[in-house]
Amino acid sequence: MTNFLAVERALRTAAPHDLLHAVRAALMAHYDALAVDLLMADYSLSVLQQVTALPHTAEPLPVQTTPEGRAFGSQEPYGQYSAQNNALDLHLPVTVRGDRLGILTVRMPEHLCTRETVAELTDLAELLGHEIVVAERDTDLYLQARRASRLTLAAEMQWQLLPGRACARPEYAIGAQLEPAYDIHGDNFDWSTTAETLTMTVTNGMGEGIQASLLTNLAVNALRNARRAGIGIEDQAALADQAVYGQYRGREYVSTLLLSLELATGRGQVVDAGSPQLWRYRDGSVEKVEFEAQFPLGMFEESHYAAQAFDALPGDRLVFVSDGVYGAAGEGGETYSARALARAIHATALLPAAAVPRAILQELAAYRDAAAEDDALVTCLDWFGRTPTA
């Protein structure tokens, strides 16, 4: 544990851009590591890219077919024997509260890879993840390492607006993904939790490019402003509606689905203000959950929004999709939601929530017309509920 604390201190005192150098030096000094590398998952979650000084020269590693990708997908340490020095490459998930950032690879002498050491290194990889999240306020290094290609300006704005791509608590687990990752413009997801509630929104701003991104940015920040004032989702929708209408006078508007759940009971409310849909997987069956449709935000002046009751049961999986998913047409003209979406949700039933969105979006990419360019958003919420205390 003394070694662990020494590495922890080195991380906490390192400069934001110098985390990899600090953890590498500390692991070599205190754990006799032979080599240390940090890989970041790219925006599409398809490759892992080494954190190096710009310009990046290392080849990206596919998530699907590499030992590093195996550790990333399973979120478990994975050991790979190295041909050098009778060593073992330990691939350790770098994850923050369920949000998968990348992989820390530590080459260790095989005889030092005890269960206790692997456990400590796994915890240090998680600690590194927390430090990376904090460091991103002050350096672009880790964000740059996530880019397999250049983001459009609209996509830059959208990714900076997101809370993360996954989140986990004892009561729930969330995973979300946007495609095309490097050219997204109007779709957005958001969530926030307190000790007693979880609030989620799925948003789709009309239009394309930077105009759609600007519209969505206004709507999401208006919703956050209202939420942070401590008011319910009905008034959150109403205030965001006024903000969007005040700027665009009904020329442009935002489709939004808002959900609020009590962590203790699973009871909640929904405001359906436009195109995003909610599908539920329960007891082996998939169904679309229908709500009373209300006007999108900003379509008319001073629209009134009414919340509808909604209950989540332990074991429920809730899948939110934008119209770029359920409305996508295949080569035969049939929309994805007609049958394929339910099959995709059922086929991913055994995956953790963080892995579900990308899996569904991969199925969608194989289904829809190759020329389709609409944004596609999938957010998955696994509801576990709160275990009563004695």
CSV table of C-alpha atoms in Angstrom, one decimal:
chain,number,residue,atom,x,y,z
A,1,MET,CA,0.0,0.0,0.0
A,2,THR,CA,3.0,2.3,0.5
A,3,ASN,CA,3.8,1.9,-3.2
A,4,PHE,CA,0.2,2.7,-4.1
A,5,LEU,CA,0.2,5.9,-2.1
A,6,ALA,CA,3.5,7.0,-3.7
A,7,VAL,CA,2.1,6.6,-7.2
A,8,GLU,CA,-1.2,8.3,-6.1
A,9,ARG,CA,0.8,11.3,-4.8
A,10,ALA,CA,2.8,11.4,-8.1
A,11,LEU,CA,-0.4,11.6,-10.1
A,12,ARG,CA,-2.1,14.2,-7.9
A,13,THR,CA,0.9,16.5,-8.0
A,14,ALA,CA,1.7,16.1,-11.8
A,15,ALA,CA,1.1,18.9,-14.3
A,16,PRO,CA,-2.1,18.3,-16.4
A,17,HIS,CA,-0.1,17.5,-19.6
A,18,ASP,CA,2.4,15.3,-17.7
A,19,LEU,CA,0.2,12.6,-16.2
A,20,LEU,CA,1.6,9.8,-18.4
A,21,HIS,CA,5.2,10.7,-17.6
A,22,ALA,CA,4.4,10.9,-13.9
A,23,VAL,CA,2.6,7.6,-13.7
A,24,ARG,CA,5.2,5.9,-15.9
A,25,ALA,CA,8.1,7.1,-13.7
A,26,ALA,CA,6.2,6.2,-10.5
A,27,LEU,CA,5.3,2.7,-11.6
A,28,MET,CA,8.8,2.0,-12.7
A,29,ALA,CA,10.2,3.3,-9.4
A,30,HIS,CA,7.7,1.7,-7.0
A,31,TYR,CA,6.4,-1.4,-8.9
A,32,ASP,CA,9.4,-2.2,-11.1
A,33,ALA,CA,7.4,-1.8,-14.2
A,34,LEU,CA,9.3,-2.1,-17.4
A,35,ALA,CA,7.1,0.1,-19.7
A,36,VAL,CA,3.9,2.1,-19.4
A,37,ASP,CA,1.6,3.4,-22.1
A,38,LEU,CA,-1.7,5.1,-22.2
A,39,LEU,CA,-4.3,4.6,-24.9
A,40,MET,CA,-7.5,6.7,-25.3
A,41,ALA,CA,-10.7,5.5,-27.0
A,42,ASP,CA,-11.5,7.6,-30.0
A,43,TYR,CA,-14.9,9.4,-30.5
A,44,SER,CA,-16.4,6.5,-32.4
A,45,LEU,CA,-15.2,3.9,-29.8
A,46,SER,CA,-13.7,1.9,-32.6
A,47,VAL,CA,-10.0,2.3,-32.0
A,48,LEU,CA,-7.6,3.0,-29.1
A,49,GLN,CA,-4.9,5.7,-29.7
A,50,GLN,CA,-1.7,6.2,-27.9
A,51,VAL,CA,-1.1,9.4,-25.9
A,52,THR,CA,2.0,10.9,-27.4
A,53,ALA,CA,3.4,14.3,-28.2
A,54,LEU,CA,1.9,15.8,-31.4
A,55,PRO,CA,2.0,14.9,-34.2
A,56,HIS,CA,0.7,11.4,-33.3
A,57,THR,CA,2.8,8.7,-34.9
A,58,ALA,CA,1.6,5.4,-33.3
A,59,GLU,CA,-0.8,3.2,-35.2
A,60,PRO,CA,-4.3,3.1,-33.6
A,61,LEU,CA,-5.4,-0.3,-32.2
A,62,PRO,CA,-8.8,-1.7,-33.1
A,63,VAL,CA,-11.1,-2.2,-30.2
A,64,GLN,CA,-12.6,-5.4,-31.7
A,65,THR,CA,-9.5,-7.5,-32.4
A,66,THR,CA,-6.7,-6.6,-29.9
A,67,PRO,CA,-5.9,-7.6,-26.3
A,68,GLU,CA,-6.1,-3.9,-25.4
A,69,GLY,CA,-9.6,-3.8,-26.9
A,70,ARG,CA,-10.6,-7.0,-25.0
A,71,ALA,CA,-9.8,-5.2,-21.7
A,72,PHE,CA,-11.6,-2.1,-22.9
A,73,GLY,CA,-14.7,-4.1,-23.8
A,74,SER,CA,-14.8,-6.3,-20.8
A,75,GLN,CA,-13.7,-3.6,-18.4
A,76,GLU,CA,-11.5,-6.2,-16.7
A,77,PRO,CA,-7.7,-6.4,-16.5
A,78,TYR,CA,-6.2,-8.6,-19.2
A,79,GLY,CA,-2.7,-10.0,-19.2
A,80,GLN,CA,-0.8,-10.6,-22.4
A,81,TYR,CA,2.6,-12.4,-22.4
A,82,SER,CA,5.4,-10.4,-23.9
A,83,ALA,CA,8.3,-11.8,-25.8
A,84,GLN,CA,10.7,-9.5,-23.9
A,85,ASN,CA,12.2,-10.2,-20.6
A,86,ASN,CA,9.7,-12.9,-19.4
A,87,ALA,CA,7.3,-10.0,-18.9
A,88,LEU,CA,3.5,-9.7,-18.9
A,89,ASP,CA,1.6,-6.7,-20.4
A,90,LEU,CA,-1.3,-5.8,-18.2
A,91,HIS,CA,-4.0,-4.0,-20.0
A,92,LEU,CA,-6.0,-2.1,-17.4
A,93,PRO,CA,-9.3,-0.1,-17.9
A,94,VAL,CA,-9.1,3.6,-17.4
A,95,THR,CA,-12.7,4.3,-16.4
A,96,VAL,CA,-14.4,7.0,-14.4
A,97,ARG,CA,-17.8,6.1,-12.8
A,98,GLY,CA,-18.6,3.9,-15.7
A,99,ASP,CA,-17.3,6.2,-18.4
A,100,ARG,CA,-14.7,4.2,-20.4
A,101,LEU,CA,-11.8,6.5,-21.4
A,102,GLY,CA,-9.1,4.1,-22.5
A,103,ILE,CA,-6.5,1.6,-21.4
A,104,LEU,CA,-3.3,1.8,-19.3
A,105,THR,CA,-0.8,-0.8,-20.4
A,106,VAL,CA,1.8,-1.8,-17.8
A,107,ARG,CA,4.6,-4.2,-18.7
A,108,MET,CA,5.6,-6.1,-15.6
A,109,PRO,CA,8.1,-8.9,-14.8
A,110,GLU,CA,5.9,-12.0,-14.7
A,111,HIS,CA,7.0,-13.0,-11.2
A,112,LEU,CA,5.8,-9.7,-9.8
A,113,CYS,CA,2.3,-10.0,-11.2
A,114,THR,CA,0.6,-11.2,-8.0
A,115,ARG,CA,-3.1,-10.8,-7.4
A,116,GLU,CA,-2.5,-8.0,-4.9
A,117,THR,CA,-0.3,-6.1,-7.4
A,118,VAL,CA,-2.7,-6.5,-10.3
A,119,ALA,CA,-5.5,-5.2,-8.0
A,120,GLU,CA,-3.5,-2.1,-7.0
A,121,LEU,CA,-2.5,-1.4,-10.6
A,122,THR,CA,-6.2,-1.7,-11.6
A,123,ASP,CA,-7.1,0.9,-8.9
A,124,LEU,CA,-4.3,3.2,-10.1
A,125,ALA,CA,-5.6,3.0,-13.6
A,126,GLU,CA,-9.0,4.2,-12.4
A,127,LEU,CA,-7.3,7.0,-10.4
A,128,LEU,CA,-5.5,8.0,-13.5
A,129,GLY,CA,-8.9,8.3,-15.2
A,130,HIS,CA,-10.1,10.7,-12.6
A,131,GLU,CA,-7.0,12.8,-13.0
A,132,ILE,CA,-7.4,12.9,-16.8
A,133,VAL,CA,-10.9,14.2,-16.4
A,134,VAL,CA,-9.7,17.0,-14.2
A,135,ALA,CA,-6.6,17.7,-16.4
A,136,GLU,CA,-8.8,18.2,-19.5
A,137,ARG,CA,-9.9,21.6,-18.0
A,138,ASP,CA,-6.3,22.7,-18.6
A,139,THR,CA,-4.8,20.7,-21.5
A,140,ASP,CA,-6.0,19.4,-24.9
A,141,LEU,CA,-3.6,16.5,-24.9
A,142,TYR,CA,-6.0,13.8,-24.0
A,143,LEU,CA,-8.8,15.2,-26.2
A,144,GLN,CA,-6.4,15.3,-29.1
A,145,ALA,CA,-5.4,11.7,-28.5
A,146,ARG,CA,-9.1,10.6,-28.9
A,147,ARG,CA,-9.2,11.9,-32.5
A,148,ALA,CA,-8.8,9.4,-35.3
A,149,SER,CA,-9.6,12.3,-37.7
A,150,ARG,CA,-10.5,15.9,-37.4
A,151,LEU,CA,-13.9,16.9,-35.9
A,152,THR,CA,-16.1,19.3,-37.8
A,153,LEU,CA,-16.8,22.5,-35.9
A,154,ALA,CA,-20.4,21.4,-35.2
A,155,ALA,CA,-19.2,18.1,-33.8
A,156,GLU,CA,-16.6,19.9,-31.6
A,157,MET,CA,-19.4,21.9,-30.1
A,158,GLN,CA,-21.6,18.9,-29.6
A,159,TRP,CA,-19.0,16.7,-27.9
A,160,GLN,CA,-18.0,19.5,-25.6
A,161,LEU,CA,-21.7,19.8,-24.5
A,162,LEU,CA,-22.1,16.2,-23.5
A,163,PRO,CA,-21.8,14.9,-19.9
A,164,GLY,CA,-19.7,11.9,-20.9
A,165,ARG,CA,-20.6,8.6,-22.7
A,166,ALA,CA,-21.5,6.5,-19.7
A,167,CYS,CA,-22.3,6.7,-16.0
A,168,ALA,CA,-22.9,4.1,-13.3
A,169,ARG,CA,-24.4,4.1,-9.9
A,170,PRO,CA,-25.9,1.3,-7.7
A,171,GLU,CA,-29.4,2.2,-9.0
A,172,TYR,CA,-28.6,2.5,-12.7
A,173,ALA,CA,-26.1,2.4,-15.5
A,174,ILE,CA,-26.1,4.6,-18.6
A,175,GLY,CA,-24.4,4.4,-21.9
A,176,ALA,CA,-24.8,6.7,-24.9
A,177,GLN,CA,-23.2,7.3,-28.3
A,178,LEU,CA,-23.6,9.6,-31.3
A,179,GLU,CA,-22.9,8.9,-35.0
A,180,PRO,CA,-21.4,10.0,-37.3
A,181,ALA,CA,-19.0,10.7,-34.4
A,182,TYR,CA,-16.8,13.1,-36.3
A,183,ASP,CA,-19.6,15.0,-38.1
A,184,ILE,CA,-22.5,15.1,-35.6
A,185,HIS,CA,-24.5,18.3,-35.5
A,186,GLY,CA,-28.0,18.3,-33.9
A,187,ASP,CA,-28.4,15.3,-31.6
A,188,ASN,CA,-27.6,15.4,-27.9
A,189,PHE,CA,-28.0,13.5,-24.7
A,190,ASP,CA,-27.7,14.8,-21.1
A,191,TRP,CA,-28.2,13.5,-17.6
A,192,SER,CA,-27.8,14.7,-14.0
A,193,THR,CA,-28.3,12.9,-10.7
A,194,THR,CA,-28.9,14.0,-7.1
A,195,ALA,CA,-29.2,11.8,-4.0
A,196,GLU,CA,-32.8,11.1,-4.8
A,197,THR,CA,-33.4,11.6,-8.6
A,198,LEU,CA,-32.1,11.0,-12.0
A,199,THR,CA,-33.0,13.4,-14.8
A,200,MET,CA,-32.2,12.5,-18.5
A,201,THR,CA,-32.9,14.4,-21.7
A,202,VAL,CA,-32.5,13.3,-25.4
A,203,THR,CA,-32.5,16.3,-27.8
A,204,ASN,CA,-32.6,16.7,-31.6
A,205,GLY,CA,-32.1,20.2,-33.0
A,206,MET,CA,-33.5,20.6,-36.5
A,207,GLY,CA,-31.2,21.5,-39.4
A,208,GLU,CA,-27.7,20.6,-40.4
A,209,GLY,CA,-24.1,21.6,-39.6
A,210,ILE,CA,-23.2,24.4,-37.2
A,211,GLN,CA,-26.8,25.9,-37.2
A,212,ALA,CA,-28.2,22.7,-35.8
A,213,SER,CA,-25.4,22.6,-33.2
A,214,LEU,CA,-26.0,26.2,-32.2
A,215,LEU,CA,-29.7,25.5,-31.8
A,216,THR,CA,-29.1,22.4,-29.7
A,217,ASN,CA,-26.6,24.2,-27.6
A,218,LEU,CA,-29.1,26.9,-26.7
A,219,ALA,CA,-31.8,24.3,-25.9
A,220,VAL,CA,-29.6,22.1,-23.8
A,221,ASN,CA,-28.2,25.0,-21.8
A,222,ALA,CA,-31.7,26.4,-21.3
A,223,LEU,CA,-32.8,23.0,-19.9
A,224,ARG,CA,-29.8,22.8,-17.6
A,225,ASN,CA,-30.3,26.4,-16.4
A,226,ALA,CA,-33.9,25.5,-15.5
A,227,ARG,CA,-32.9,22.1,-14.0
A,228,ARG,CA,-30.3,23.8,-11.8
A,229,ALA,CA,-32.9,26.2,-10.5
A,230,GLY,CA,-34.5,23.2,-8.9
A,231,ILE,CA,-37.7,23.0,-10.9
A,232,GLY,CA,-39.5,20.0,-12.4
A,233,ILE,CA,-39.3,18.8,-15.9
A,234,GLU,CA,-42.6,20.4,-17.0
A,235,ASP,CA,-41.2,23.9,-16.2
A,236,GLN,CA,-37.8,22.9,-17.5
A,237,ALA,CA,-39.4,22.2,-20.9
A,238,ALA,CA,-41.5,25.4,-20.7
A,239,LEU,CA,-38.5,27.7,-19.9
A,240,ALA,CA,-36.4,26.1,-22.6
A,241,ASP,CA,-39.3,26.5,-25.1
A,242,GLN,CA,-39.4,30.2,-24.3
A,243,ALA,CA,-35.6,30.5,-24.8
A,244,VAL,CA,-35.6,28.8,-28.2
A,245,TYR,CA,-38.7,30.7,-29.4
A,246,GLY,CA,-37.3,34.0,-28.2
A,247,GLN,CA,-34.2,33.4,-30.4
A,248,TYR,CA,-35.8,31.8,-33.5
A,249,ARG,CA,-39.5,32.9,-33.3
A,250,GLY,CA,-40.7,29.5,-34.4
A,251,ARG,CA,-38.5,29.3,-37.5
A,252,GLU,CA,-36.4,26.5,-35.9
A,253,TYR,CA,-37.2,24.2,-33.0
A,254,VAL,CA,-35.9,21.3,-30.9
A,255,SER,CA,-37.4,17.9,-30.3
A,256,THR,CA,-36.8,16.7,-26.8
A,257,LEU,CA,-37.7,13.8,-24.5
A,258,LEU,CA,-37.3,14.5,-20.8
A,259,LEU,CA,-37.3,11.8,-18.1
A,260,SER,CA,-37.1,12.1,-14.3
A,261,LEU,CA,-37.0,9.1,-12.0
A,262,GLU,CA,-37.0,8.7,-8.2
A,263,LEU,CA,-34.0,6.5,-7.3
A,264,ALA,CA,-35.8,4.9,-4.3
A,265,THR,CA,-38.9,3.9,-6.2
A,266,GLY,CA,-38.4,4.0,-9.9
A,267,ARG,CA,-41.5,6.2,-10.2
A,268,GLY,CA,-41.1,9.1,-12.5
A,269,GLN,CA,-42.4,11.5,-15.1
A,270,VAL,CA,-41.9,12.0,-18.8
A,271,VAL,CA,-42.3,15.0,-21.1
A,272,ASP,CA,-42.4,14.0,-24.8
A,273,ALA,CA,-41.8,17.2,-26.8
A,274,GLY,CA,-41.0,15.9,-30.3
A,275,SER,CA,-39.2,13.1,-32.1
A,276,PRO,CA,-37.0,11.1,-29.8
A,277,GLN,CA,-38.5,7.7,-28.9
A,278,LEU,CA,-38.2,5.4,-25.8
A,279,TRP,CA,-38.1,1.6,-26.2
A,280,ARG,CA,-38.2,-0.8,-23.2
A,281,TYR,CA,-36.7,-4.2,-22.8
A,282,ARG,CA,-38.5,-6.1,-20.0
A,283,ASP,CA,-38.7,-9.8,-19.2
A,284,GLY,CA,-37.3,-10.7,-22.6
A,285,SER,CA,-39.8,-8.6,-24.6
A,286,VAL,CA,-39.1,-5.3,-26.5
A,287,GLU,CA,-41.8,-2.6,-26.9
A,288,LYS,CA,-42.0,1.0,-27.9
A,289,VAL,CA,-43.3,3.1,-25.0
A,290,GLU,CA,-45.9,5.5,-26.3
A,291,PHE,CA,-46.5,9.0,-24.7
A,292,GLU,CA,-48.8,11.9,-25.5
A,293,ALA,CA,-46.9,13.9,-28.1
A,294,GLN,CA,-46.4,17.6,-27.3
A,295,PHE,CA,-45.0,20.5,-29.3
A,296,PRO,CA,-41.2,20.6,-29.8
A,297,LEU,CA,-39.4,23.3,-27.9
A,298,GLY,CA,-39.6,26.7,-29.6
A,299,MET,CA,-42.2,25.8,-32.2
A,300,PHE,CA,-44.8,28.1,-30.7
A,301,GLU,CA,-44.8,30.9,-28.2
A,302,GLU,CA,-45.4,29.9,-24.5
A,303,SER,CA,-46.3,26.3,-25.1
A,304,HIS,CA,-47.7,24.4,-22.1
A,305,TYR,CA,-46.1,21.1,-21.2
A,306,ALA,CA,-47.6,18.3,-19.1
A,307,ALA,CA,-45.7,15.5,-17.6
A,308,GLN,CA,-46.9,11.9,-17.8
A,309,ALA,CA,-46.4,9.2,-15.2
A,310,PHE,CA,-43.8,6.6,-15.9
A,311,ASP,CA,-42.5,3.7,-13.8
A,312,ALA,CA,-39.3,1.8,-14.2
A,313,LEU,CA,-38.9,-1.7,-12.6
A,314,PRO,CA,-35.7,-3.3,-11.5
A,315,GLY,CA,-34.3,-5.1,-14.5
A,316,ASP,CA,-35.8,-2.8,-17.1
A,317,ARG,CA,-33.6,-1.6,-20.0
A,318,LEU,CA,-34.7,1.7,-21.5
A,319,VAL,CA,-33.3,2.6,-24.9
A,320,PHE,CA,-33.7,6.2,-26.2
A,321,VAL,CA,-33.3,6.7,-30.0
A,322,SER,CA,-33.4,9.7,-32.3
A,323,ASP,CA,-35.2,9.8,-35.6
A,324,GLY,CA,-31.9,9.2,-37.3
A,325,VAL,CA,-32.1,5.7,-35.8
A,326,TYR,CA,-35.8,4.6,-35.9
A,327,GLY,CA,-36.5,6.5,-39.1
A,328,ALA,CA,-33.6,5.3,-41.1
A,329,ALA,CA,-34.6,3.4,-44.2
A,330,GLY,CA,-32.9,0.3,-45.6
A,331,GLU,CA,-32.4,-0.6,-49.2
A,332,GLY,CA,-36.0,-1.9,-49.4
A,333,GLY,CA,-37.4,1.3,-48.0
A,334,GLU,CA,-38.6,-0.2,-44.7
A,335,THR,CA,-37.7,2.0,-41.7
A,336,TYR,CA,-35.4,0.6,-39.0
A,337,SER,CA,-38.0,0.8,-36.3
A,338,ALA,CA,-40.4,-1.4,-38.1
A,339,ARG,CA,-38.6,-4.6,-37.0
A,340,ALA,CA,-34.9,-4.2,-37.0
A,341,LEU,CA,-34.7,-1.9,-34.0
A,342,ALA,CA,-36.5,-4.4,-31.7
A,343,ARG,CA,-34.2,-7.2,-32.9
A,344,ALA,CA,-31.1,-5.1,-32.2
A,345,ILE,CA,-32.3,-4.3,-28.7
A,346,HIS,CA,-33.0,-7.9,-28.1
A,347,ALA,CA,-29.7,-9.0,-29.5
A,348,THR,CA,-27.8,-6.7,-27.2
A,349,ALA,CA,-29.6,-7.8,-24.0
A,350,LEU,CA,-26.5,-9.4,-22.5
A,351,LEU,CA,-24.2,-6.4,-23.1
A,352,PRO,CA,-23.6,-3.8,-20.3
A,353,ALA,CA,-25.4,-0.5,-20.9
A,354,ALA,CA,-22.1,1.3,-21.9
A,355,ALA,CA,-21.7,-1.1,-24.8
A,356,VAL,CA,-25.2,-1.2,-26.1
A,357,PRO,CA,-25.4,2.1,-28.0
A,358,ARG,CA,-22.4,1.4,-30.2
A,359,ALA,CA,-23.6,-2.2,-30.9
A,360,ILE,CA,-27.0,-0.9,-32.0
A,361,LEU,CA,-25.4,1.8,-34.1
A,362,GLN,CA,-23.2,-0.8,-35.8
A,363,GLU,CA,-26.3,-2.8,-36.7
A,364,LEU,CA,-27.9,0.4,-38.0
A,365,ALA,CA,-24.9,1.2,-40.2
A,366,ALA,CA,-25.2,-2.2,-41.8
A,367,TYR,CA,-29.0,-1.8,-42.3
A,368,ARG,CA,-29.5,1.7,-43.7
A,369,ASP,CA,-28.7,3.2,-47.0
A,370,ALA,CA,-25.0,3.9,-47.3
A,371,ALA,CA,-25.8,7.5,-48.4
A,372,ALA,CA,-27.7,8.3,-45.3
A,373,GLU,CA,-26.1,11.2,-43.4
A,374,ASP,CA,-28.6,12.0,-40.6
A,375,ASP,CA,-27.4,12.1,-37.0
A,376,ALA,CA,-28.1,8.9,-35.0
A,377,LEU,CA,-28.3,8.8,-31.2
A,378,VAL,CA,-28.7,5.9,-28.9
A,379,THR,CA,-28.8,6.1,-25.1
A,380,CYS,CA,-29.3,3.1,-22.9
A,381,LEU,CA,-30.5,3.2,-19.3
A,382,ASP,CA,-30.3,0.0,-17.2
A,383,TRP,CA,-32.5,0.4,-14.1
A,384,PHE,CA,-31.5,-1.7,-11.1
A,385,GLY,CA,-33.4,0.2,-8.4
A,386,ARG,CA,-32.4,0.8,-4.9
A,387,THR,CA,-32.0,-2.1,-2.5
A,388,PRO,CA,-34.0,-1.4,0.7
A,389,THR,CA,-31.9,-1.1,3.8
A,390,ALA,CA,-32.9,-2.9,6.9
